[in-house]
Short mmCIF file of N, CA and C in Angstrom, two decimals:
data_model
loop_
_atom_site.label_atom_id
_atom_site.label_comp_id
_atom_site.label_asym_id
_atom_site.label_seq_id
_atom_site.Cartn_x
_atom_site.Cartn_y
_atom_site.Cartn_z
N UNK K 309 32.88 -11.01 -72.16
CA UNK K 309 31.81 -10.07 -71.90
C UNK K 309 31.00 -9.88 -73.18
N UNK K 310 29.70 -9.83 -73.00
CA UNK K 310 28.77 -9.65 -74.11
C UNK K 310 28.95 -8.27 -74.73
N UNK K 311 28.89 -8.22 -76.04
CA UNK K 311 28.90 -6.93 -76.74
C UNK K 311 27.48 -6.38 -76.73
N UNK K 312 27.35 -5.11 -76.37
CA UNK K 312 26.04 -4.47 -76.29
C UNK K 312 25.53 -4.10 -77.68
N UNK K 313 24.22 -4.28 -77.89
CA UNK K 313 23.59 -3.79 -79.11
C UNK K 313 23.51 -2.27 -79.02
N UNK K 314 23.10 -1.64 -80.11
CA UNK K 314 22.99 -0.18 -80.14
C UNK K 314 22.01 0.31 -79.06
N UNK K 315 20.84 -0.35 -78.95
CA UNK K 315 19.84 0.05 -77.96
C UNK K 315 20.35 -0.19 -76.54
N UNK K 316 20.99 -1.34 -76.33
CA UNK K 316 21.52 -1.65 -74.99
C UNK K 316 22.60 -0.65 -74.59
N UNK K 317 23.46 -0.30 -75.52
CA UNK K 317 24.53 0.66 -75.23
C UNK K 317 23.93 2.02 -74.90
N UNK K 318 22.89 2.41 -75.60
CA UNK K 318 22.20 3.67 -75.33
C UNK K 318 21.65 3.69 -73.90
N UNK K 319 21.04 2.59 -73.47
CA UNK K 319 20.51 2.49 -72.11
C UNK K 319 21.65 2.55 -71.09
N UNK K 320 22.70 1.77 -71.34
CA UNK K 320 23.82 1.75 -70.39
C UNK K 320 24.48 3.12 -70.29
N UNK K 321 24.59 3.83 -71.39
CA UNK K 321 25.19 5.17 -71.35
C UNK K 321 24.37 6.10 -70.45
N UNK K 322 23.06 5.95 -70.47
CA UNK K 322 22.21 6.76 -69.60
C UNK K 322 22.42 6.38 -68.13
N UNK K 323 22.54 5.09 -67.85
CA UNK K 323 22.81 4.67 -66.47
C UNK K 323 24.20 5.11 -66.03
N UNK K 324 25.19 5.00 -66.90
CA UNK K 324 26.55 5.44 -66.54
C UNK K 324 26.57 6.95 -66.27
N UNK K 325 25.80 7.70 -67.03
CA UNK K 325 25.79 9.16 -66.87
C UNK K 325 24.98 9.61 -65.65
N UNK K 326 23.81 8.99 -65.43
CA UNK K 326 22.88 9.48 -64.42
C UNK K 326 22.82 8.63 -63.15
N UNK K 327 23.40 7.44 -63.14
CA UNK K 327 23.38 6.60 -61.96
C UNK K 327 22.06 5.85 -61.81
N UNK K 328 21.76 5.38 -60.58
CA UNK K 328 20.56 4.57 -60.35
C UNK K 328 19.28 5.29 -60.78
N UNK K 329 18.41 4.53 -61.46
CA UNK K 329 17.13 5.09 -61.92
C UNK K 329 16.08 4.00 -61.98
N UNK K 330 14.83 4.42 -61.78
CA UNK K 330 13.69 3.57 -62.08
C UNK K 330 13.47 3.64 -63.58
N UNK K 331 12.78 2.66 -64.14
CA UNK K 331 12.54 2.65 -65.59
C UNK K 331 11.80 3.92 -66.01
N UNK K 332 10.88 4.39 -65.18
CA UNK K 332 10.14 5.62 -65.51
C UNK K 332 11.09 6.82 -65.61
N UNK K 333 12.08 6.89 -64.73
CA UNK K 333 13.07 7.97 -64.79
C UNK K 333 13.93 7.83 -66.04
N UNK K 334 14.29 6.60 -66.37
CA UNK K 334 15.06 6.34 -67.58
C UNK K 334 14.29 6.81 -68.81
N UNK K 335 13.02 6.50 -68.85
CA UNK K 335 12.16 6.89 -69.97
C UNK K 335 12.15 8.41 -70.15
N UNK K 336 12.18 9.15 -69.05
CA UNK K 336 12.17 10.62 -69.12
C UNK K 336 13.43 11.18 -69.77
N UNK K 337 14.52 10.41 -69.78
CA UNK K 337 15.78 10.87 -70.36
C UNK K 337 15.77 10.82 -71.89
N UNK K 338 14.81 10.11 -72.47
CA UNK K 338 14.72 9.96 -73.92
C UNK K 338 14.01 11.15 -74.56
N UNK K 339 14.47 11.52 -75.74
CA UNK K 339 13.77 12.53 -76.54
C UNK K 339 12.57 11.87 -77.20
N UNK K 340 11.66 12.68 -77.70
CA UNK K 340 10.52 12.16 -78.46
C UNK K 340 10.98 11.73 -79.83
N UNK K 341 10.47 10.68 -80.39
CA UNK K 341 9.50 9.77 -79.81
C UNK K 341 10.16 8.82 -78.80
N UNK K 342 9.58 8.74 -77.62
CA UNK K 342 10.11 7.90 -76.56
C UNK K 342 9.75 6.43 -76.83
N UNK K 343 10.61 5.51 -76.40
CA UNK K 343 10.24 4.09 -76.52
C UNK K 343 9.07 3.78 -75.58
N UNK K 344 8.35 2.72 -75.86
CA UNK K 344 7.24 2.31 -75.00
C UNK K 344 7.82 1.84 -73.66
N UNK K 345 7.14 2.15 -72.57
CA UNK K 345 7.60 1.78 -71.23
C UNK K 345 7.89 0.28 -71.12
N UNK K 346 6.98 -0.56 -71.62
CA UNK K 346 7.16 -2.02 -71.50
C UNK K 346 8.38 -2.50 -72.28
N UNK K 347 8.62 -1.91 -73.44
CA UNK K 347 9.79 -2.27 -74.24
C UNK K 347 11.07 -1.92 -73.50
N UNK K 348 11.11 -0.72 -72.97
CA UNK K 348 12.28 -0.27 -72.23
C UNK K 348 12.50 -1.14 -70.99
N UNK K 349 11.43 -1.46 -70.29
CA UNK K 349 11.51 -2.30 -69.10
C UNK K 349 12.08 -3.69 -69.45
N UNK K 350 11.65 -4.24 -70.55
CA UNK K 350 12.16 -5.54 -71.00
C UNK K 350 13.65 -5.45 -71.31
N UNK K 351 14.07 -4.41 -71.98
CA UNK K 351 15.49 -4.24 -72.32
C UNK K 351 16.34 -4.09 -71.05
N UNK K 352 15.83 -3.37 -70.07
CA UNK K 352 16.55 -3.19 -68.80
C UNK K 352 16.69 -4.55 -68.10
N UNK K 353 15.63 -5.34 -68.07
CA UNK K 353 15.71 -6.67 -67.44
C UNK K 353 16.69 -7.57 -68.17
N UNK K 354 16.77 -7.45 -69.50
CA UNK K 354 17.75 -8.23 -70.26
C UNK K 354 19.17 -7.81 -69.90
N UNK K 355 19.40 -6.53 -69.69
CA UNK K 355 20.71 -6.04 -69.27
C UNK K 355 21.05 -6.55 -67.87
N UNK K 356 20.04 -6.70 -67.05
CA UNK K 356 20.27 -7.26 -65.71
C UNK K 356 20.66 -8.74 -65.82
N UNK K 357 19.97 -9.49 -66.67
CA UNK K 357 20.31 -10.91 -66.86
C UNK K 357 21.72 -11.06 -67.43
N UNK K 358 22.15 -10.10 -68.25
CA UNK K 358 23.49 -10.13 -68.83
C UNK K 358 24.54 -9.59 -67.86
N UNK K 359 24.11 -9.23 -66.66
CA UNK K 359 24.98 -8.75 -65.58
C UNK K 359 25.66 -7.42 -65.86
N UNK K 360 24.92 -6.53 -66.52
CA UNK K 360 25.36 -5.14 -66.70
C UNK K 360 24.68 -4.25 -65.66
N UNK K 361 23.47 -4.63 -65.24
CA UNK K 361 22.69 -3.88 -64.26
C UNK K 361 22.29 -4.81 -63.11
N UNK K 362 21.97 -4.20 -61.99
CA UNK K 362 21.34 -4.90 -60.88
C UNK K 362 20.24 -3.97 -60.37
N UNK K 363 19.53 -4.39 -59.32
CA UNK K 363 18.44 -3.54 -58.84
C UNK K 363 18.29 -3.60 -57.32
N UNK K 364 17.62 -2.56 -56.81
CA UNK K 364 17.14 -2.52 -55.43
C UNK K 364 15.62 -2.45 -55.52
N UNK K 365 14.96 -3.20 -54.67
CA UNK K 365 13.50 -3.22 -54.69
C UNK K 365 12.94 -2.20 -53.70
N UNK K 366 11.99 -1.41 -54.18
CA UNK K 366 11.27 -0.44 -53.36
C UNK K 366 9.79 -0.72 -53.53
N UNK K 367 9.20 -1.41 -52.57
CA UNK K 367 7.80 -1.78 -52.68
C UNK K 367 7.62 -2.75 -53.84
N UNK K 368 6.83 -2.35 -54.82
CA UNK K 368 6.60 -3.22 -55.98
C UNK K 368 7.32 -2.71 -57.22
N UNK K 369 8.34 -1.88 -57.05
CA UNK K 369 9.09 -1.36 -58.19
C UNK K 369 10.59 -1.54 -57.95
N UNK K 370 11.36 -1.42 -59.00
CA UNK K 370 12.80 -1.65 -58.93
C UNK K 370 13.58 -0.43 -59.42
N UNK K 371 14.62 -0.11 -58.69
CA UNK K 371 15.56 0.93 -59.12
C UNK K 371 16.81 0.20 -59.61
N UNK K 372 17.14 0.40 -60.88
CA UNK K 372 18.28 -0.28 -61.49
C UNK K 372 19.53 0.59 -61.43
N UNK K 373 20.68 -0.07 -61.36
CA UNK K 373 21.96 0.63 -61.33
C UNK K 373 23.02 -0.22 -62.04
N UNK K 374 24.01 0.43 -62.63
CA UNK K 374 25.05 -0.32 -63.35
C UNK K 374 25.97 -1.05 -62.38
N UNK K 375 26.38 -2.26 -62.74
CA UNK K 375 27.34 -2.99 -61.93
C UNK K 375 28.67 -3.16 -62.67
N UNK K 376 28.74 -2.60 -63.86
CA UNK K 376 29.98 -2.56 -64.61
C UNK K 376 30.18 -1.12 -65.07
N UNK K 377 31.39 -0.64 -64.96
CA UNK K 377 31.65 0.74 -65.37
C UNK K 377 31.82 0.80 -66.89
N UNK K 378 31.66 2.01 -67.40
CA UNK K 378 31.87 2.21 -68.84
C UNK K 378 33.32 1.88 -69.21
N UNK K 379 34.24 2.25 -68.34
CA UNK K 379 35.66 1.98 -68.57
C UNK K 379 35.92 0.48 -68.65
N UNK K 380 35.34 -0.30 -67.73
CA UNK K 380 35.53 -1.75 -67.76
C UNK K 380 34.89 -2.37 -68.99
N UNK K 381 33.73 -1.85 -69.41
CA UNK K 381 33.10 -2.36 -70.63
C UNK K 381 33.99 -2.10 -71.84
N UNK K 382 34.52 -0.89 -71.93
CA UNK K 382 35.39 -0.54 -73.05
C UNK K 382 36.65 -1.39 -73.05
N UNK K 383 37.25 -1.57 -71.87
CA UNK K 383 38.45 -2.41 -71.75
C UNK K 383 38.16 -3.84 -72.20
N UNK K 384 37.01 -4.36 -71.78
CA UNK K 384 36.63 -5.72 -72.16
C UNK K 384 36.44 -5.85 -73.65
N UNK K 385 35.88 -4.83 -74.27
CA UNK K 385 35.69 -4.85 -75.72
C UNK K 385 36.99 -4.86 -76.48
N UNK K 386 37.94 -4.09 -76.00
CA UNK K 386 39.26 -4.06 -76.64
C UNK K 386 39.97 -5.39 -76.45
N UNK K 387 39.87 -5.95 -75.24
CA UNK K 387 40.50 -7.25 -74.97
C UNK K 387 39.92 -8.33 -75.87
N UNK K 388 38.59 -8.32 -76.05
CA UNK K 388 37.96 -9.33 -76.92
C UNK K 388 38.39 -9.14 -78.36
N UNK K 389 38.52 -7.89 -78.81
CA UNK K 389 38.96 -7.62 -80.17
C UNK K 389 40.37 -8.18 -80.39
N UNK K 390 41.26 -7.90 -79.46
CA UNK K 390 42.64 -8.38 -79.58
C UNK K 390 42.67 -9.91 -79.58
N UNK K 391 41.91 -10.51 -78.67
CA UNK K 391 41.85 -11.97 -78.58
C UNK K 391 41.32 -12.58 -79.87
N UNK K 392 40.25 -12.00 -80.42
CA UNK K 392 39.68 -12.51 -81.67
C UNK K 392 40.64 -12.31 -82.84
N UNK K 393 41.30 -11.17 -82.88
CA UNK K 393 42.18 -10.85 -84.01
C UNK K 393 43.43 -11.72 -84.01
N UNK K 394 44.00 -11.90 -82.83
CA UNK K 394 45.26 -12.64 -82.75
C UNK K 394 45.08 -14.10 -82.36
N UNK K 395 43.84 -14.50 -82.10
CA UNK K 395 43.55 -15.90 -81.81
C UNK K 395 44.00 -16.28 -80.44
#
């Protein structure tokens, strides 16, 4: 499993906490200064390609939701650490 960057982990924590959201709703969860909408949208699509998020289509917009739990991500990180450390 891919290790999340700081920004990616921040996004995933918001999805884990709040559930399915459109990018506009995700943007509202950020304090000022907020990231640019297009930047956030790109990061969300990258998380989808990495199979952390998926989406439902509503007209011409997408509602994203996590497909991996925070617990599973944490477990995977520990497993990779042990595997790397002990070979």
